[in-house]
Amino acid sequence: MSVLDLLTSLVAERAGLADVDADRLFIDYGIGSADAVALAAELEARLGTPLPNTVFYDHPTPRALAEHLVGAVGRPDRGTPGHDTSRAPGGHEVVEPVAIVGIGCRLPGADGPERLWRLLADGVDAVGTVPGERAARHPGWREPGVGEGGFLPDVEGFDPAFFTVNAREAEAMDPQQRLLLEVAHESLQDAGLRLADLAGSQTGVFAGISSGDFLVHSFSPGLAETEPGLYTPTGVAHSVAANRISYVFDLHGPSMAVDTACSSSLVAVHQAVTALRTGQCDTALAGGVNAILSPDIGLCFRTAGVLAPDGRCKSFGAGADGMGRSEGAVMVTLRRLGDALAAGDRIYALILGGAVNSDGRTNGLMSPSAPAQVRLLRAACRAAGVDPGDVGYVEAHGSGTRLGDLMELRALSEVLGTAPRRAALRVGSVKSNLGHLEAAAGAAGLAKAALALFHGALPASLHATDLAEDFDWSGGGLRVQRSLESWTGRLAGVSSFGFGGTNAHLILQAPPERRTPVTPAGVTARRSREDREGGPSAKTRSYPPAAVSHPRRYLPLSAHTHAGLRELVVRWRAALDDPELDLAAACHTAGERRDHHAYRVGVTGADAAELSRELDRALTDLTAATPGGAAPGGLALVFADEPGAGTAAAHADLAAELRRAGVRPDLVIGHGAGEVAAARYRGALSPTASDTVAGHRARLLAHPAPVHALRVRLARRLAEALCARIGPALAVATVEDAQTCVIVGPRAALATLAATLTAGDVLCGDLGPATADHSGLAAPLAAELEAALEGLPVNAGETVALSTLTGGPVDGRAQGARHWARHLAAPSLLGDALAVALDRGVRTFVEIGAAELGPRLRGAQGGRQARAVRCADAGDLPGVLIRLYELGHDLDWAALNPPGAVASIPLLPWSREWSTPPAPGHIGTVPQEMVA
């Protein structure tokens, strides 16, 4: 028994389960500290090796612990992906721009950067009334300005199964933590960064968070739905808002929450930029979140006179009468410019530098300070290395309070507006569209400025038709951006101020190359016109050849739930209708730049129209299908028994095409003559040597008298005895399973045998013409074949092979002349080879050549859970590859789709069913307590 098998059996016994997942945390199986100590002692006794009591915590999954115990290298150290991360924070900083490569957002009226840009470009006012369910909980929501603002329709919604959070813990989590998890993942999706690639990397998380509504709620008698418990401390802790992202995604860079009130998220981004430049991390997630769960703070602001009665921020407008509160989350994905360019990332904008300072002692703790803002702006320009007069636009704080707006305008005028410049500095604020997102406000402004630079346009700042009267607009060098205009500017600033006095400003630059934005793309899978039965429930699709001018595109879609996959297909189907869709970029992004989950569907086609047609069929099939995620197991290539001098080369070449597409079999099986092709494919025989073997076999088998084949429902021993009784003209050629054989011989003799069997109620079936190989009928030819192959060069081979001569593994060095002579005259033990493959965990069998495995798998123990996929010729390849993907096998999408840009494609749909465990194979699994 291997160490891994021992570990999984010990954990399964301790947890009272039949089986455990080797990649799942011990804690998921209820292995607490006492159990871990006991298991360590038991493992020490079983292995005879001293082990520390903490070994189950030091290596928290069966596989990780097994690799440690056997001295495996394990996953390579990814702490320094191309950069020296040993540089200390206080060491030399490389002044390199930081690229914004991904934007994730959940905002009033806008989920995702495309919808946010559409909202901004269309000048939408997203402020409304508090959702009815929330309003019914507290009479305070009825107060003017308190129940109006920027609200999310379902601020408490969450997909706990995807993040491996059990239902009780999810209930104890601050909705701000829930929002950040989902939006962080959406930001990574937008950036085209896969969790599978980031796990274990030096990726940092910097989260701005300030609101304590949920903390107060959790410890308020009569308000909390449940009493505080095990998960409450981490559920309400602001630090965990960042830490949980690092934990769930296994990110090893700095992880911190930042609370500077309304400037929290921009300060968090500034900290992330510093960490990237000092080598503390190589990728960073940064932003902020705010959730308005209670009217209490709003009531306080109303009492203080800083809350607008209609809940709207009228930034720099004559009607400014206070701020309107808002909620949501924004997370950006950041990389050093060099890294982003090297990876082919899409770049929204560059962060050149910035500054953070404090107001110091002012006329009241919450009072802003224009002098402090002046110092901030000058420091930010110095840090970014830019002339103040070159900054063309500032995404201002613009809270909509008269005092605050006036001080900000004066500071902007003194540093930027009156600097030598060709045109007035344009200013605006996203708060006029969304309201004040407080801890997330700075990140929202950053996202707006980045999108403006990316799209080359400046959206309107709302509610400023009439400008504030207490600022000198004629001489201040400023102009409020009051309409959507194209913009060729290169530099923009973003400001965010906290009500406790912490101020932040960042300077952004347009991306290195101005690009037309890649529109949401889509493509997905669907079922074909011709489905072929290749085994239990196995279907592959055939596709017409793509025209030379329109290369075939492959587009894989996946989700972690069946319902999520259906929704994703719907989204892609709509996206395909976009005439400006960059199909190459969309397919590249979906294959190479997204994680692939358990529920899958794929399509291939020459253009969007063909993909759309396939998508429609896929949606129909998904609606009718029984939910079930892919749990692929191992994969084997089975080379069919098709005699012929050129068959081995043709079949090996077909398998090589699969390998170039990323299909890497765990083992290969050659049935009958297919063993020559299998040996060629894995390098046991060179092309010349395999041609020699195949040629001599074909020559010798061309002369014997014609024979036919009969499948009989008899064990091998009984079948051989029956052949011996009838006469030497009959022989067993194939043993398909313990109760089924194929007998070959003259047609007349087989007819006599069939009549005898039928009379005895033994099942049998005529298989038609056959060859005499793999039976005693070919015995006279074996010696001649051995002589012809004397001195045949052989090699060990690269892939594990099962020989149908023995039914077990074979070393390529044993496949010399003697092997092929015995192979010619001995029965093919295909059933034994399939049984060995199934026992080794193979669940997908790709048949190269004629389809013959379906019935044989159904008859094998464990075979009903296996799938056979037929690949008869090159025309089957597209459908086979799609089917393998849907069965859970990952392909080399870079080989299938030409390189392309990162596209904005539909995001993974979330599932709000809190009690639904995830399917096997997604980013994690659900603890037993959630399933129970």
Phi, psi and omega in degrees: 000133179288164178299320180296317178297320179298315181297313181296325179290321178295316180293318179299319179295317181294322183274351181072035182242161178282330184204158177225157179273126183294343182255012180260148182294144177301324183296334178295338179260017177078017180278095178274192185296317181296316178297321181297319179296317180295318179294323178298318179295317180295319179294321178299317179294321183289324183267342182070026182233130179299133180227142177287156179297337185268008189300327180284342174269328179293327182229091200276010174228157178304318182292317180298318180292320179297317179297322177296315185291328181267003177079023181290151179291325180073201182292134180297151180297121182247023181287343182228064181288081176088001182217151178278103181273008179276354180295129183284154179304329181270002182280193182293128179265131175278117182280088181232136178301151176251130185267135169273109186252351179208145177227126172239136180208145171232100188230161177305118178078004185207110171253110179098156185295328180294315180291326177297316181295321179297318178299315182292314182295328180274357179065042184278135172265109186268006180285138180208201180264157180298139179306144187303320182297321179289319182299328183289347185278339189206132180292342182297338180294343182280350181289141180304133179084340180273318180269006175246140180165196178262105186243145172275143181295331182216075185292339182264357181298148185196153176245080186294327183298320181300324183264011180056044175252126181285164189299320182292321178292321179300320178296329182274355181274135171304130177308335176295322175295319180297313179301314183298320179301310183292317183289326175299317178295321178294326177295318177294321176300314180298325179283347183075031178251128185267140177300325180299329180274331183276338182303127181085002184268168177278066177256129182262158178229126183228109188241122173276127182206139185220322187298136178248021183304316185288326177299312179298317181299318186293334183247020179256113179303134179090346179258315182292137179292330180228159176290149175304142184212206186305319187267356184295314182303314179284332181292330183257350184287127178296325180302324184288342177303320175276317185298325182293324176298314179297321181293309185295320183267358180059054180259134191253004178278187178303146182219113186208148171264144181237126178234098171237035182062232190290346177262008188306312187288325179287325173297322178298318178295318178300317177297322179295318178299316178299316180296322177293317183289334180264006175080012178287336176209163181249341173221148180220141168255125183215146179163212182195175186213151173209134176229130180258092186266345184220150177279357191301311181295322177299321178296323177296316179296325178295317178297323180284349177082020182251008183254126179291134182300330181261006177074018184243139175271113181261067188303121175065015179263159180295336181268013181302123182220028178123176183264159170245133184281156181209164181224161179149190181213145174222130174228131176250150176256129187238145173214153171300145185305315181300319179294319181295318179294318181296326182274356182072027181289150169283134182245119177284315182194168178247140172263114182276329181168181181184185182209156176226135175212186180232151177294334188074208182277117180240189181277063183115141185304321184269000182281132177287170182223112177297317178302320179295323179291325176298312178300320180298312183296319179294319179294322180294318179295320177297315182296325181276346180072038182236154174279131180307329181287348180271348178286121187265338183210144173234123171278101191277166174296305169051056185288342180093006172270139187300315181294314182296316180296319182296314180297322180293318179297320180295318180293317178298320180294316184296320185267317188251317186294321183265004174288155178304121182205159183275338181211162181298148176288126179270140182228155178192175180211131178293343177298335179291339176268320192248341192092180184270110181278007174054247185298338179260002188296315182299320179293325177295317177296321177298316179298318179298314181296319179296318179294324178296317177294322182291318183271348181069041180207151178247118178285164180283145168265127191275169173061030179228035176302316171256126185277157177304135187274348185263019174232141181279090182289333183286329183245002185271353178074018182240152175216126177287132179282104188251008176207162177285125180223146171294154187210128178254012180297156183250339186234140177217149176248156178227127180245149174205131185236136177267147184288353173265000174110001179270122185245148178219145176214133177239147177253125180249152176234151178300155181297160184307323177232124177293124184240147167290127184301139176282121184285160178305127185249164177199150178191145179201183195267159173198167191272156192260179178286327184237101176267136180246139177279118181235023184140182183301116176060018183266131178225135171238161182245147175258146182228143176292153179296142179282145177294152183300323182284348180232086182299149182293136176251143175246132179227111179265139175234145179206157176210172183265359174221158179295316179296322178297322179294318177301316180295322179296320177299318178300317181296318180292323180298320178292320182295329180294341180283351181288116182293341180265010180300129172272095188296320180297316180294321180296313181293319177300314182295316182295325182275309187269338191243014177229148172292152181245120188261186191286323181266119192226151169208146181221155174223162175219146182187170183274337183206177183296327181295316179293320178296324178297317180297317179295325180296320179299318180292322179299318180296321177298314180294322180293325179293326182270346188284153172281127181303138177180123181274163181283130172228083201291328189066199181277171181230137177233143169264130179242114180272122188290158178277085178234097181298155179147143185296326183260359185293317182301316180295317181296317181290322177295322178294321179296317177295326178295326176296320176297319180297320178295335177273004176101004179279112182244100184290148174284332175200166178233151178229135174246112179273120179059233180299340179295344179293334176292315178297320179298318179295322178293315182301317185268004175087006176291326173241136174288164177306319179294316181294320180292324176297323179296313181296312182297321181295315180293322178298314181297320180297315183290323184279355180283343188261326182302158179299149181300143177229163175239172182233147179224124176273131183233146178270074181218148173292157185303316183299316180291321180296318180293322178294321180293319178298318180297325181288321182284322178151165184290353181285346180251146179205150175284126181255326183219137172253103186280322174199187187298339185237011183222133178226163171244126180250137179242156178164183178301149185301319182295316180296322179292326178296320177297316179298317181297321179296318179298316182293317180299320178297330179266014179061033175261127181293139176205159181208137181285128179257359177085196182300148181213184174245165186274356183292162182064034177206167178298341179296336180265002182305319180297340182270344187297316182297320179295321178296317180299319179294320182293332184260011181303134180080013180300125179285135180226159179228166182296324183089152186265326185253144177301135180235142172251126181267135176281359172288319182247342185082002182230187182298150178223134173277133182303333181289347178267000183264053177270200185301317182298319180301312185290332175293313178296320181300326182293324190253352182261150178301146176279120182267057182299319180300319178296318180296319178296321179297318178297317180298316179297320179295332179273006175094007178289130179233355176232124180243118178263116181273119175266104183115211185296144179281123180208002187270336186310300180297326183290324176292320179299330181273350182270150178294124183083356184287339181290343175268357181265163180231138175250132181237122185270134174231090186280325182203181185298332179294338179277346190304312181302314180294323179295316181297317178298316181296320179297320176299316181294334177278359174107006181264132182274144183246169177270091186292335178294329178282333183272324180246139177295154179303147180207175177285164173284127182251156172276102183244163183306142182275163177297124177289142178269152176252129182262011179277100187293338183262004184269118177288152180286159174286158177296143172103352177274199192291345179197191178225167186261134176302154183300328183295336178280326182287327185296000000 
